[in-house]
Short mmCIF file of C-alpha atoms in Angstrom, two decimals:
data_model
loop_
_atom_site.label_atom_id
_atom_site.label_comp_id
_atom_site.label_asym_id
_atom_site.label_seq_id
_atom_site.Cartn_x
_atom_site.Cartn_y
_atom_site.Cartn_z
CA UNK A 20 20.74 -52.88 -30.28
CA UNK A 21 17.28 -51.30 -30.20
CA UNK A 22 14.57 -53.96 -30.22
CA UNK A 23 11.38 -53.65 -32.24
CA UNK A 24 8.30 -54.75 -30.31
CA UNK A 25 5.17 -54.91 -32.44
CA UNK A 26 1.96 -53.81 -30.74
CA UNK A 27 -0.78 -56.08 -32.08
CA UNK A 28 -3.76 -54.21 -30.58
CA UNK A 29 -4.99 -53.15 -34.03
CA UNK A 30 -5.17 -56.76 -35.16
CA UNK A 31 -7.57 -57.40 -32.29
CA UNK A 32 -9.52 -54.21 -33.08
CA UNK A 33 -10.18 -55.45 -36.62
CA UNK A 34 -11.16 -58.89 -35.38
CA UNK A 35 -13.53 -57.48 -32.76
CA UNK A 36 -15.25 -55.23 -35.29
CA UNK A 37 -16.66 -58.32 -37.02
CA UNK A 38 -16.64 -60.93 -34.29
CA UNK A 39 -15.13 -64.36 -34.64
CA UNK A 40 -11.39 -65.00 -34.88
CA UNK A 41 -10.38 -63.30 -38.14
CA UNK A 42 -7.78 -61.88 -38.26
CA UNK A 43 -6.18 -64.17 -35.72
CA UNK A 44 -4.29 -62.51 -32.89
CA UNK A 45 -2.45 -65.76 -32.27
CA UNK A 46 -1.35 -66.02 -35.91
CA UNK A 47 -0.28 -62.36 -35.86
CA UNK A 48 1.86 -63.09 -32.79
CA UNK A 49 3.55 -66.00 -34.53
CA UNK A 50 4.06 -64.23 -37.86
CA UNK A 51 5.38 -60.95 -36.42
CA UNK A 52 8.12 -62.89 -34.66
CA UNK A 53 8.74 -65.11 -37.68
CA UNK A 54 9.18 -61.97 -39.79
CA UNK A 55 11.79 -60.51 -37.43
CA UNK A 56 10.00 -58.64 -34.65
CA UNK A 57 12.00 -58.88 -31.44
CA UNK A 58 9.01 -58.53 -29.15
CA UNK A 59 5.23 -58.46 -28.94
CA UNK A 60 3.33 -55.72 -27.10
CA UNK A 61 -0.30 -55.72 -26.03
CA UNK A 62 -2.34 -53.15 -24.13
CA UNK A 63 -5.45 -54.81 -22.70
CA UNK A 64 -8.02 -52.23 -21.57
CA UNK A 65 -10.89 -52.78 -19.13
CA UNK A 66 -13.53 -52.59 -21.89
CA UNK A 67 -11.60 -55.15 -24.01
CA UNK A 68 -12.22 -53.16 -27.17
CA UNK A 69 -9.11 -54.65 -28.73
CA UNK A 70 -6.85 -57.09 -26.87
CA UNK A 71 -8.80 -59.16 -24.36
CA UNK A 72 -7.66 -60.87 -21.19
CA UNK A 73 -8.24 -64.17 -23.00
CA UNK A 74 -5.85 -63.05 -25.74
CA UNK A 75 -3.15 -62.28 -23.19
CA UNK A 76 -3.26 -65.78 -21.76
CA UNK A 77 -3.51 -67.44 -25.18
CA UNK A 78 -0.56 -65.73 -26.81
CA UNK A 79 1.85 -66.07 -23.89
CA UNK A 80 2.92 -69.63 -24.91
CA UNK A 81 3.50 -68.37 -28.45
CA UNK A 82 6.05 -65.72 -27.45
CA UNK A 83 9.57 -66.74 -28.43
CA UNK A 84 11.05 -63.23 -28.19
CA UNK A 85 9.87 -60.81 -25.48
CA UNK A 86 6.38 -60.12 -24.16
CA UNK A 87 5.51 -56.58 -23.07
CA UNK A 88 2.12 -55.90 -21.48
CA UNK A 89 1.04 -52.27 -21.12
CA UNK A 90 -1.75 -50.96 -18.96
CA UNK A 91 -3.02 -49.08 -15.96
CA UNK A 92 -2.06 -51.03 -12.82
CA UNK A 93 -5.43 -51.67 -11.22
CA UNK A 94 -5.87 -54.86 -9.23
CA UNK A 95 -7.29 -56.87 -12.14
CA UNK A 96 -4.36 -55.88 -14.35
CA UNK A 97 -1.78 -56.71 -11.69
CA UNK A 98 -3.36 -60.08 -10.99
CA UNK A 99 -3.27 -60.91 -14.69
CA UNK A 100 0.36 -59.95 -15.29
CA UNK A 101 1.62 -61.73 -12.18
CA UNK A 102 -0.09 -64.87 -13.49
CA UNK A 103 1.09 -64.50 -17.10
CA UNK A 104 4.60 -63.33 -16.16
CA UNK A 105 5.58 -61.34 -19.27
CA UNK A 106 9.15 -60.17 -19.69
CA UNK A 107 8.14 -56.56 -19.17
CA UNK A 108 5.18 -54.59 -17.84
CA UNK A 109 4.79 -50.96 -18.92
CA UNK A 110 2.66 -48.88 -16.57
CA UNK A 111 0.52 -46.22 -18.26
CA UNK A 112 -1.76 -43.64 -16.58
CA UNK A 113 -4.81 -44.26 -18.76
CA UNK A 114 -8.38 -43.85 -17.59
CA UNK A 115 -10.83 -46.70 -18.24
CA UNK A 116 -12.45 -45.10 -21.32
CA UNK A 117 -9.38 -43.43 -22.78
CA UNK A 118 -9.12 -43.82 -26.58
CA UNK A 119 -5.32 -44.06 -26.57
CA UNK A 120 -2.45 -43.12 -24.28
CA UNK A 121 -1.88 -39.37 -24.44
CA UNK A 122 0.38 -38.45 -21.50
CA UNK A 123 2.91 -39.88 -19.11
CA UNK A 124 2.82 -40.32 -15.35
CA UNK A 125 3.36 -37.50 -12.88
CA UNK A 126 5.92 -39.68 -11.13
CA UNK A 127 6.22 -37.46 -8.06
CA UNK A 128 2.48 -37.12 -7.48
CA UNK A 129 1.90 -40.86 -7.81
CA UNK A 130 5.20 -41.98 -6.30
CA UNK A 131 3.79 -43.95 -3.38
CA UNK A 132 1.37 -45.87 -5.59
CA UNK A 133 3.96 -46.57 -8.28
CA UNK A 134 6.57 -47.70 -5.76
CA UNK A 135 4.15 -50.31 -4.41
CA UNK A 136 3.28 -51.52 -7.92
CA UNK A 137 6.90 -51.69 -9.07
CA UNK A 138 7.91 -53.62 -5.95
CA UNK A 139 5.10 -56.12 -6.53
CA UNK A 140 6.10 -56.66 -10.16
CA UNK A 141 9.76 -57.08 -9.28
CA UNK A 142 8.85 -59.70 -6.69
CA UNK A 143 7.45 -61.69 -9.61
CA UNK A 144 10.64 -61.21 -11.63
CA UNK A 145 9.06 -58.87 -14.18
CA UNK A 146 11.06 -56.04 -15.75
CA UNK A 147 9.29 -52.74 -15.19
CA UNK A 148 8.82 -49.63 -17.31
CA UNK A 149 6.95 -46.40 -16.58
CA UNK A 150 5.36 -44.34 -19.37
CA UNK A 151 6.58 -40.74 -19.01
CA UNK A 152 6.67 -37.47 -20.90
CA UNK A 153 10.14 -36.24 -21.99
CA UNK A 154 10.48 -34.24 -18.78
CA UNK A 155 13.53 -34.20 -16.52
CA UNK A 156 11.52 -34.16 -13.30
CA UNK A 157 9.38 -37.09 -14.44
CA UNK A 158 12.51 -39.11 -15.21
CA UNK A 159 14.06 -38.23 -11.85
CA UNK A 160 10.84 -39.35 -10.17
CA UNK A 161 10.98 -42.63 -12.06
CA UNK A 162 14.48 -43.19 -10.70
CA UNK A 163 13.19 -42.66 -7.15
CA UNK A 164 10.49 -45.24 -7.83
CA UNK A 165 13.24 -47.67 -8.89
CA UNK A 166 11.77 -48.73 -12.18
CA UNK A 167 14.06 -50.60 -14.56
CA UNK A 168 13.08 -48.51 -17.57
CA UNK A 169 11.03 -45.58 -18.72
CA UNK A 170 9.06 -45.43 -21.95
CA UNK A 171 9.13 -41.97 -23.51
CA UNK A 172 5.75 -40.86 -24.85
CA UNK A 173 6.71 -39.82 -28.39
CA UNK A 174 3.52 -38.32 -29.83
CA UNK A 175 4.86 -34.73 -29.41
CA UNK A 176 7.99 -35.76 -31.31
CA UNK A 177 5.96 -37.30 -34.14
CA UNK A 178 3.74 -34.23 -34.41
CA UNK A 179 6.60 -31.73 -34.64
CA UNK A 180 8.93 -33.92 -36.70
CA UNK A 181 7.63 -32.85 -40.17
CA UNK A 182 8.08 -29.19 -39.21
CA UNK A 183 11.41 -29.19 -37.37
CA UNK A 184 12.88 -32.56 -36.55
CA UNK A 185 15.82 -31.15 -34.59
CA UNK A 186 13.54 -29.20 -32.30
CA UNK A 187 11.19 -32.18 -32.08
CA UNK A 188 13.90 -34.45 -30.68
CA UNK A 189 15.51 -32.03 -28.20
CA UNK A 190 13.45 -32.84 -25.12
CA UNK A 191 13.69 -36.57 -25.80
CA UNK A 192 17.47 -36.54 -26.09
CA UNK A 193 17.70 -34.62 -22.83
CA UNK A 194 15.31 -36.96 -21.02
CA UNK A 195 17.20 -40.00 -22.31
CA UNK A 196 20.51 -38.56 -21.11
CA UNK A 197 19.02 -37.87 -17.68
CA UNK A 198 17.77 -41.45 -17.55
CA UNK A 199 21.14 -42.82 -18.61
CA UNK A 200 22.90 -40.82 -15.89
CA UNK A 201 20.43 -42.19 -13.34
CA UNK A 202 20.95 -45.78 -14.48
CA UNK A 203 17.54 -46.22 -16.14
CA UNK A 204 17.14 -47.79 -19.56
CA UNK A 205 14.95 -46.08 -22.16
CA UNK A 206 12.12 -47.35 -24.34
CA UNK A 207 9.95 -45.22 -26.62
CA UNK A 208 6.56 -45.42 -28.23
CA UNK A 209 3.49 -43.71 -29.66
CA UNK A 210 3.11 -42.49 -33.25
CA UNK A 211 6.54 -43.70 -34.30
CA UNK A 212 6.60 -44.52 -38.01
CA UNK A 213 8.79 -45.25 -41.02
CA UNK A 214 9.07 -41.49 -41.46
CA UNK A 215 10.42 -40.55 -38.05
CA UNK A 216 11.89 -43.67 -36.43
CA UNK A 217 15.39 -43.69 -37.90
CA UNK A 218 16.10 -40.09 -36.85
CA UNK A 219 15.10 -40.85 -33.24
CA UNK A 220 17.16 -44.03 -33.27
CA UNK A 221 20.31 -42.15 -34.23
CA UNK A 222 19.73 -39.34 -31.74
CA UNK A 223 19.06 -41.50 -28.66
CA UNK A 224 22.04 -43.86 -28.25
CA UNK A 225 20.68 -45.70 -25.19
CA UNK A 226 17.30 -46.58 -26.74
CA UNK A 227 16.58 -50.18 -25.78
CA UNK A 228 13.18 -50.78 -27.34
CA UNK A 229 10.51 -49.16 -29.48
CA UNK A 230 6.91 -50.32 -29.34
CA UNK A 231 5.01 -49.65 -32.56
CA UNK A 232 1.50 -50.66 -33.49
CA UNK A 233 -0.83 -48.29 -35.30
CA UNK A 234 1.54 -47.06 -38.01
CA UNK A 235 3.12 -50.47 -38.53
CA UNK A 236 -0.18 -52.28 -38.97
CA UNK A 237 -1.42 -49.50 -41.27
CA UNK A 238 1.72 -49.82 -43.41
CA UNK A 239 1.23 -53.58 -43.53
CA UNK A 240 -2.10 -53.08 -45.32
CA UNK A 241 -0.17 -51.73 -48.32
CA UNK A 242 3.23 -53.39 -48.03
CA UNK A 243 2.45 -56.70 -46.36
CA UNK A 244 3.40 -57.60 -42.79
CA UNK A 245 6.75 -59.22 -43.55
CA UNK A 246 8.00 -56.34 -45.71
CA UNK A 247 6.75 -53.79 -43.22
CA UNK A 248 8.51 -55.36 -40.25
CA UNK A 249 11.74 -55.51 -42.25
CA UNK A 250 11.41 -51.83 -43.14
CA UNK A 251 10.98 -50.92 -39.46
CA UNK A 252 13.96 -53.06 -38.54
CA UNK A 253 15.97 -51.24 -41.19
CA UNK A 254 15.12 -47.97 -39.42
CA UNK A 255 16.91 -49.33 -36.35
CA UNK A 256 20.24 -49.61 -38.10
#
C-alpha cells in the first residue's frame, strides 16, 4: 500500500497571511486524518513563513497516523525533531530563504554530514528519508549513508507528464528499482496532483508514501477537503 501524507504547510501560509489562528493548523491535522489521510507532513523553515516550530509541537499529540517532518538538518531542526520524535524525518538540502524545494541532495558530496545526521536520528528511533533527484548515483550514495528511505523529487516528472508521460517516468522507475535492489524504500513528492499521481503509482511498485500539499490544498478550495483527500486516495489504487 502507498500511503498518502498530506502536507499542511499551505494551511499555515494562509493563516499567517492574516494573523491569528484561522484557518487552524490543528483542525486541519485532525480533519485530514479523519477524512482518510494516512499521514501528516510539515516542513518548518527557519523564517517560519508557514509552519512554525510552535505548530510542530502542538500538532504532535493530534497525530493518529504518521508524522513526517521535512527540513534542512541544522542544529535547531535536529534538536526539535529529537524532542518531538515524529515517525519520519525527511532531510532536504534547502537554503534558509528558498521558496520551495527544487533539488535533491548530492549524497556523495555531503556523505559525511548526512551519515552523522542519519545516525543521530536513528539513535532516537526515527525513520529517515533523504530527498534525492531520480539519479542512480544519488540513490547509491543514499544506500552508503544507510538511510531507511529516499524521497524522489518529482517536479521534473510533473513538468514533463503532460507532454510525454512515459518519458517523464523513466528516470523515476529506474531510480526506484535501484533503491529496491539496495534495500531502500521509496517515497515521492513535489508537484504530484490528481492528474499525474495514478500513473506514477502504477509504474513504481515499491512506492511507500507520497507527500502532497500544494495541489491537494488547491483542489480542496473547489472540491472540499474530504472529497479531495478521497480523490487522492483513489489515485493510489
